[in-house]
PDB file of C-alpha atoms in Angstrom:
ATOM      1  CA  ILE M   1      48.551 178.976 -85.852  1.00 93.00           C
ATOM      2  CA  LEU M   2      48.033 179.789 -89.207  1.00 95.00           C
ATOM      3  CA  THR M   3      51.021 179.031 -90.501  1.00 93.00           C
ATOM      4  CA  HIS M   4      52.320 178.337 -94.051  1.00 92.00           C
ATOM      5  CA  MET M   5      54.383 175.422 -95.563  1.00 92.00           C
ATOM      6  CA  THR M   6      55.578 176.741 -99.042  1.00 93.00           C
ATOM      7  CA  ASN M   7      57.142 180.195 -97.734  1.00 90.00           C
ATOM      8  CA  ASN M   8      60.663 179.459 -96.822  1.00 91.00           C
ATOM      9  CA  ALA M   9      60.529 182.739 -94.687  1.00 88.00           C
ATOM     10  CA  SER M  10      56.966 181.854 -93.203  1.00 90.00           C
ATOM     11  CA  VAL M  11      58.835 178.064 -92.054  1.00 91.00           C
ATOM     12  CA  ASN M  12      61.131 179.335 -90.200  1.00 91.00           C
ATOM     13  CA  ARG M  13      59.098 181.729 -88.009  1.00 90.00           C
ATOM     14  CA  LEU M  14      57.131 178.953 -86.986  1.00 92.00           C
ATOM     15  CA  ASN M  15      59.936 176.919 -85.734  1.00 93.00           C
ATOM     16  CA  GLY M  16      60.928 179.780 -84.076  1.00 91.00           C
ATOM     17  CA  PHE M  17      58.130 180.202 -83.289  1.00 92.00           C
ATOM     18  CA  MET M  18      57.958 176.309 -81.485  1.00 93.00           C
ATOM     19  CA  ASP M  19      61.652 176.253 -80.891  1.00 94.00           C
ATOM     20  CA  THR M  20      60.535 178.495 -78.106  1.00 92.00           C
ATOM     21  CA  ILE M  21      56.499 178.545 -76.874  1.00 92.00           C
ATOM     22  CA  ASP M  22      57.335 176.943 -73.026  1.00 93.00           C
ATOM     23  CA  LYS M  23      54.591 174.778 -73.916  1.00 89.00           C
ATOM     24  CA  ASP M  24      54.275 173.955 -69.777  1.00 93.00           C
ATOM     25  CA  LYS M  25      52.313 177.128 -70.208  1.00 93.00           C
ATOM     26  CA  TYR M  26      50.451 177.087 -73.827  1.00 91.00           C
ATOM     27  CA  GLU M  27      48.755 173.966 -75.276  1.00 92.00           C
ATOM     28  CA  ILE M  28      48.946 173.947 -79.120  1.00 94.00           C
ATOM     29  CA  VAL M  29      45.406 173.199 -80.171  1.00 95.00           C
ATOM     30  CA  ALA M  30      45.849 173.489 -84.063  1.00 95.00           C
ATOM     31  CA  GLU M  31      47.233 174.156 -86.649  1.00 94.00           C
ATOM     32  CA  PHE M  32      46.715 175.148 -90.448  1.00 95.00           C
ATOM     33  CA  ASP M  33      48.244 175.850 -93.938  1.00 95.00           C
ATOM     34  CA  THR M  34      46.212 179.087 -95.100  1.00 95.00           C
ATOM     35  CA  GLY M  35      48.686 179.751 -98.348  1.00 95.00           C
ATOM     36  CA  GLY M  36      49.631 182.327 -96.864  1.00 93.00           C
ATOM     37  CA  THR M  37      46.453 185.081 -97.460  1.00 96.00           C
ATOM     38  CA  THR M  38      43.750 186.352 -95.775  1.00 96.00           C
ATOM     39  CA  ASP M  39      41.326 184.730 -97.518  1.00 97.00           C
ATOM     40  CA  GLY M  40      42.583 180.882 -97.056  1.00 97.00           C
ATOM     41  CA  ALA M  41      42.039 181.626 -92.889  1.00 97.00           C
ATOM     42  CA  ILE M  42      38.535 183.376 -92.633  1.00 97.00           C
ATOM     43  CA  SER M  43      37.840 179.102 -93.021  1.00 97.00           C
ATOM     44  CA  PRO M  44      40.617 177.687 -90.587  1.00 96.00           C
ATOM     45  CA  SER M  45      39.580 180.090 -88.431  1.00 97.00           C
ATOM     46  CA  GLU M  46      36.371 179.496 -88.100  1.00 97.00           C
ATOM     47  CA  ASP M  47      36.883 176.240 -87.733  1.00 96.00           C
ATOM     48  CA  ILE M  48      39.222 176.830 -84.190  1.00 96.00           C
ATOM     49  CA  ILE M  49      37.281 179.421 -83.393  1.00 96.00           C
ATOM     50  CA  GLN M  50      34.161 176.336 -83.532  1.00 96.00           C
ATOM     51  CA  ALA M  51      36.197 173.739 -82.092  1.00 96.00           C
ATOM     52  CA  HIS M  52      38.219 175.550 -79.444  1.00 95.00           C
ATOM     53  CA  PRO M  53      36.392 178.388 -77.705  1.00 93.00           C
ATOM     54  CA  GLU M  54      38.782 178.461 -74.835  1.00 93.00           C
ATOM     55  CA  ILE M  55      41.660 179.662 -76.987  1.00 94.00           C
ATOM     56  CA  THR M  56      43.238 182.824 -75.701  1.00 94.00           C
ATOM     57  CA  ALA M  57      46.426 183.384 -78.503  1.00 95.00           C
ATOM     58  CA  TRP M  58      46.959 183.002 -82.042  1.00 94.00           C
ATOM     59  CA  PHE M  59      50.014 182.463 -83.944  1.00 95.00           C
ATOM     60  CA  CYS M  60      50.395 183.525 -87.881  1.00 95.00           C
ATOM     61  CA  ALA M  61      53.561 183.406 -89.944  1.00 93.00           C
ATOM     62  CA  ASN M  62      51.802 186.086 -91.691  1.00 94.00           C
ATOM     63  CA  GLU M  63      50.570 189.367 -92.102  1.00 95.00           C
ATOM     64  CA  PRO M  64      47.659 187.920 -94.447  1.00 96.00           C
ATOM     65  CA  SER M  65      47.181 185.564 -92.623  1.00 96.00           C
ATOM     66  CA  GLY M  66      46.461 186.955 -89.149  1.00 97.00           C
ATOM     67  CA  ILE M  67      43.607 189.178 -91.121  1.00 97.00           C
ATOM     68  CA  GLY M  68      41.694 186.055 -92.037  1.00 97.00           C
ATOM     69  CA  ALA M  69      41.787 185.261 -88.389  1.00 97.00           C
ATOM     70  CA  ILE M  70      40.974 188.516 -86.487  1.00 97.00           C
ATOM     71  CA  SER M  71      37.061 188.483 -89.491  1.00 97.00           C
ATOM     72  CA  ALA M  72      36.311 185.271 -88.911  1.00 97.00           C
ATOM     73  CA  LEU M  73      37.545 186.390 -84.661  1.00 97.00           C
ATOM     74  CA  LYS M  74      35.407 189.950 -85.748  1.00 96.00           C
ATOM     75  CA  ALA M  75      32.574 187.732 -87.180  1.00 97.00           C
ATOM     76  CA  ALA M  76      32.045 185.153 -83.673  1.00 96.00           C
ATOM     77  CA  GLY M  77      31.988 188.197 -81.190  1.00 96.00           C
ATOM     78  CA  LYS M  78      35.381 187.112 -79.726  1.00 95.00           C
ATOM     79  CA  ASP M  79      37.371 189.780 -81.466  1.00 92.00           C
ATOM     80  CA  GLN M  80      38.021 191.163 -78.042  1.00 91.00           C
ATOM     81  CA  GLU M  81      38.993 188.010 -76.159  1.00 93.00           C
ATOM     82  CA  ILE M  82      41.848 186.428 -77.883  1.00 95.00           C
ATOM     83  CA  LYS M  83      45.148 187.929 -78.697  1.00 96.00           C
ATOM     84  CA  VAL M  84      46.677 187.782 -82.068  1.00 97.00           C
ATOM     85  CA  TYR M  85      50.099 188.146 -83.070  1.00 96.00           C
ATOM     86  CA  ALA M  86      51.424 188.029 -86.808  1.00 95.00           C
ATOM     87  CA  ILE M  87      54.703 188.921 -88.646  1.00 93.00           C
ATOM     88  CA  ASP M  88      55.349 191.237 -90.970  1.00 89.00           C
ATOM     89  CA  ALA M  89      54.078 194.938 -89.651  1.00 89.00           C
ATOM     90  CA  SER M  90      53.654 196.291 -92.972  1.00 91.00           C
ATOM     91  CA  PRO M  91      51.687 199.905 -92.929  1.00 92.00           C
ATOM     92  CA  ASP M  92      47.463 197.771 -92.568  1.00 93.00           C
ATOM     93  CA  GLY M  93      48.436 195.356 -90.198  1.00 94.00           C
ATOM     94  CA  LYS M  94      50.142 198.611 -88.329  1.00 94.00           C
ATOM     95  CA  ALA M  95      46.988 199.880 -88.092  1.00 95.00           C
ATOM     96  CA  LEU M  96      45.302 197.189 -86.822  1.00 95.00           C
ATOM     97  CA  VAL M  97      47.493 197.107 -83.948  1.00 95.00           C
ATOM     98  CA  ALA M  98      46.762 200.622 -83.463  1.00 95.00           C
ATOM     99  CA  GLU M  99      43.568 200.138 -83.601  1.00 94.00           C
ATOM    100  CA  GLY M 100      44.106 196.773 -81.199  1.00 94.00           C
ATOM    101  CA  SER M 101      43.018 194.191 -83.123  1.00 95.00           C
ATOM    102  CA  PHE M 102      46.282 192.590 -83.697  1.00 96.00           C
ATOM    103  CA  ALA M 103      47.667 192.319 -79.991  1.00 96.00           C
ATOM    104  CA  GLY M 104      51.199 192.771 -81.582  1.00 93.00           C
ATOM    105  CA  LEU M 105      53.286 192.170 -84.674  1.00 95.00           C
ATOM    106  CA  ALA M 106      57.112 190.553 -84.834  1.00 93.00           C
ATOM    107  CA  ALA M 107      58.889 192.785 -87.470  1.00 91.00           C
ATOM    108  CA  GLN M 108      61.795 193.086 -90.141  1.00 84.00           C
ATOM    109  CA  SER M 109      63.015 196.275 -91.924  1.00 84.00           C
ATOM    110  CA  PRO M 110      62.414 196.183 -95.280  1.00 83.00           C
ATOM    111  CA  LEU M 111      64.259 199.356 -95.661  1.00 86.00           C
ATOM    112  CA  THR M 112      67.451 198.029 -93.727  1.00 89.00           C
ATOM    113  CA  ILE M 113      66.989 195.103 -95.551  1.00 90.00           C
ATOM    114  CA  ALA M 114      66.893 196.623 -99.396  1.00 93.00           C
ATOM    115  CA  GLU M 115      70.135 198.496 -97.675  1.00 95.00           C
ATOM    116  CA  LYS M 116      72.282 196.173 -96.933  1.00 95.00           C
ATOM    117  CA  SER M 117      71.476 194.209 -99.504  1.00 96.00           C
ATOM    118  CA  TYR M 118      73.103 197.061-102.078  1.00 97.00           C
ATOM    119  CA  GLU M 119      75.649 196.732 -99.497  1.00 97.00           C
ATOM    120  CA  LEU M 120      76.716 193.062 -99.945  1.00 97.00           C
ATOM    121  CA  ALA M 121      75.134 192.913-103.903  1.00 97.00           C
ATOM    122  CA  MET M 122      77.897 195.629-104.672  1.00 98.00           C
ATOM    123  CA  GLN M 123      80.877 194.750-102.230  1.00 98.00           C
ATOM    124  CA  TYR M 124      80.189 191.259-104.329  1.00 97.00           C
ATOM    125  CA  LEU M 125      80.741 192.826-107.798  1.00 98.00           C
ATOM    126  CA  ASN M 126      83.636 194.707-106.395  1.00 98.00           C
ATOM    127  CA  GLY M 127      85.429 191.461-105.454  1.00 98.00           C
ATOM    128  CA  GLU M 128      84.977 191.659-101.323  1.00 98.00           C
ATOM    129  CA  GLU M 129      84.065 188.330 -99.540  1.00 97.00           C
ATOM    130  CA  VAL M 130      80.295 188.292 -98.250  1.00 97.00           C
ATOM    131  CA  PRO M 131      79.225 186.392 -95.631  1.00 96.00           C
ATOM    132  CA  GLU M 132      77.336 183.138 -96.547  1.00 93.00           C
ATOM    133  CA  GLU M 133      73.734 184.444 -94.336  1.00 91.00           C
ATOM    134  CA  TYR M 134      73.326 187.683 -92.818  1.00 91.00           C
ATOM    135  CA  LEU M 135      70.180 187.285 -90.904  1.00 88.00           C
ATOM    136  CA  THR M 136      68.785 191.258 -90.037  1.00 86.00           C
ATOM    137  CA  GLU M 137      67.046 192.863 -86.268  1.00 87.00           C
ATOM    138  CA  CYS M 138      63.531 191.400 -86.236  1.00 89.00           C
ATOM    139  CA  PHE M 139      61.576 193.377 -83.041  1.00 91.00           C
ATOM    140  CA  ALA M 140      58.648 194.301 -81.507  1.00 93.00           C
ATOM    141  CA  VAL M 141      55.433 195.843 -82.930  1.00 94.00           C
ATOM    142  CA  ARG M 142      52.755 197.014 -80.119  1.00 93.00           C
ATOM    143  CA  LYS M 143      50.455 200.238 -80.257  1.00 94.00           C
ATOM    144  CA  ASP M 144      52.570 202.631 -79.613  1.00 93.00           C
ATOM    145  CA  PHE M 145      55.047 202.342 -82.073  1.00 91.00           C
ATOM    146  CA  ALA M 146      52.890 201.764 -83.871  1.00 92.00           C
ATOM    147  CA  GLU M 147      50.782 204.702 -84.247  1.00 93.00           C
ATOM    148  CA  GLU M 148      54.556 207.034 -83.731  1.00 92.00           C
ATOM    149  CA  THR M 149      54.171 205.571 -87.959  1.00 88.00           C
ATOM    150  CA  ALA M 150      51.592 205.380 -89.107  1.00 86.00           C
ATOM    151  CA  GLY M 151      51.113 204.875 -92.822  1.00 84.00           C
ATOM    152  CA  GLU M 152      55.254 204.093 -93.086  1.00 81.00           C
ATOM    153  CA  TRP M 153      57.118 200.799 -93.866  1.00 79.00           C
ATOM    154  CA  GLN M 154      60.358 201.798 -90.965  1.00 73.00           C
TER     155      GLN M 154
END
């Protein structure tokens, strides 16, 4: 697991992952805070590869950490045997899904978030009641979707 513990979204992602993973089926062998950066993820990823050559999958709390894991896996020649999953789905991240470097990404739609934020802000400014919290839907980004939406934000 590669995390970014000073970022609330990443902490929530990690908590959601830990709450839902089947711990009878999967063993968490390591967890590192990467600071949410690609460079910050490379060295911990190299350490994980060396300490746990049997590892089969990675969960990364954001896409830059996942890219760092992919870099380390490629350097170790293990990028085809270990699946990397992350969250964000930028156009660059989707390109990595399309080429097979990411096994998959979880995403929200920044366009939908912006539209809903504007809508709720206008309601608030007009004196209307707005929810304290509004959650947007997440979805899986697999190869077919990544190829269909290449170069685009969803």
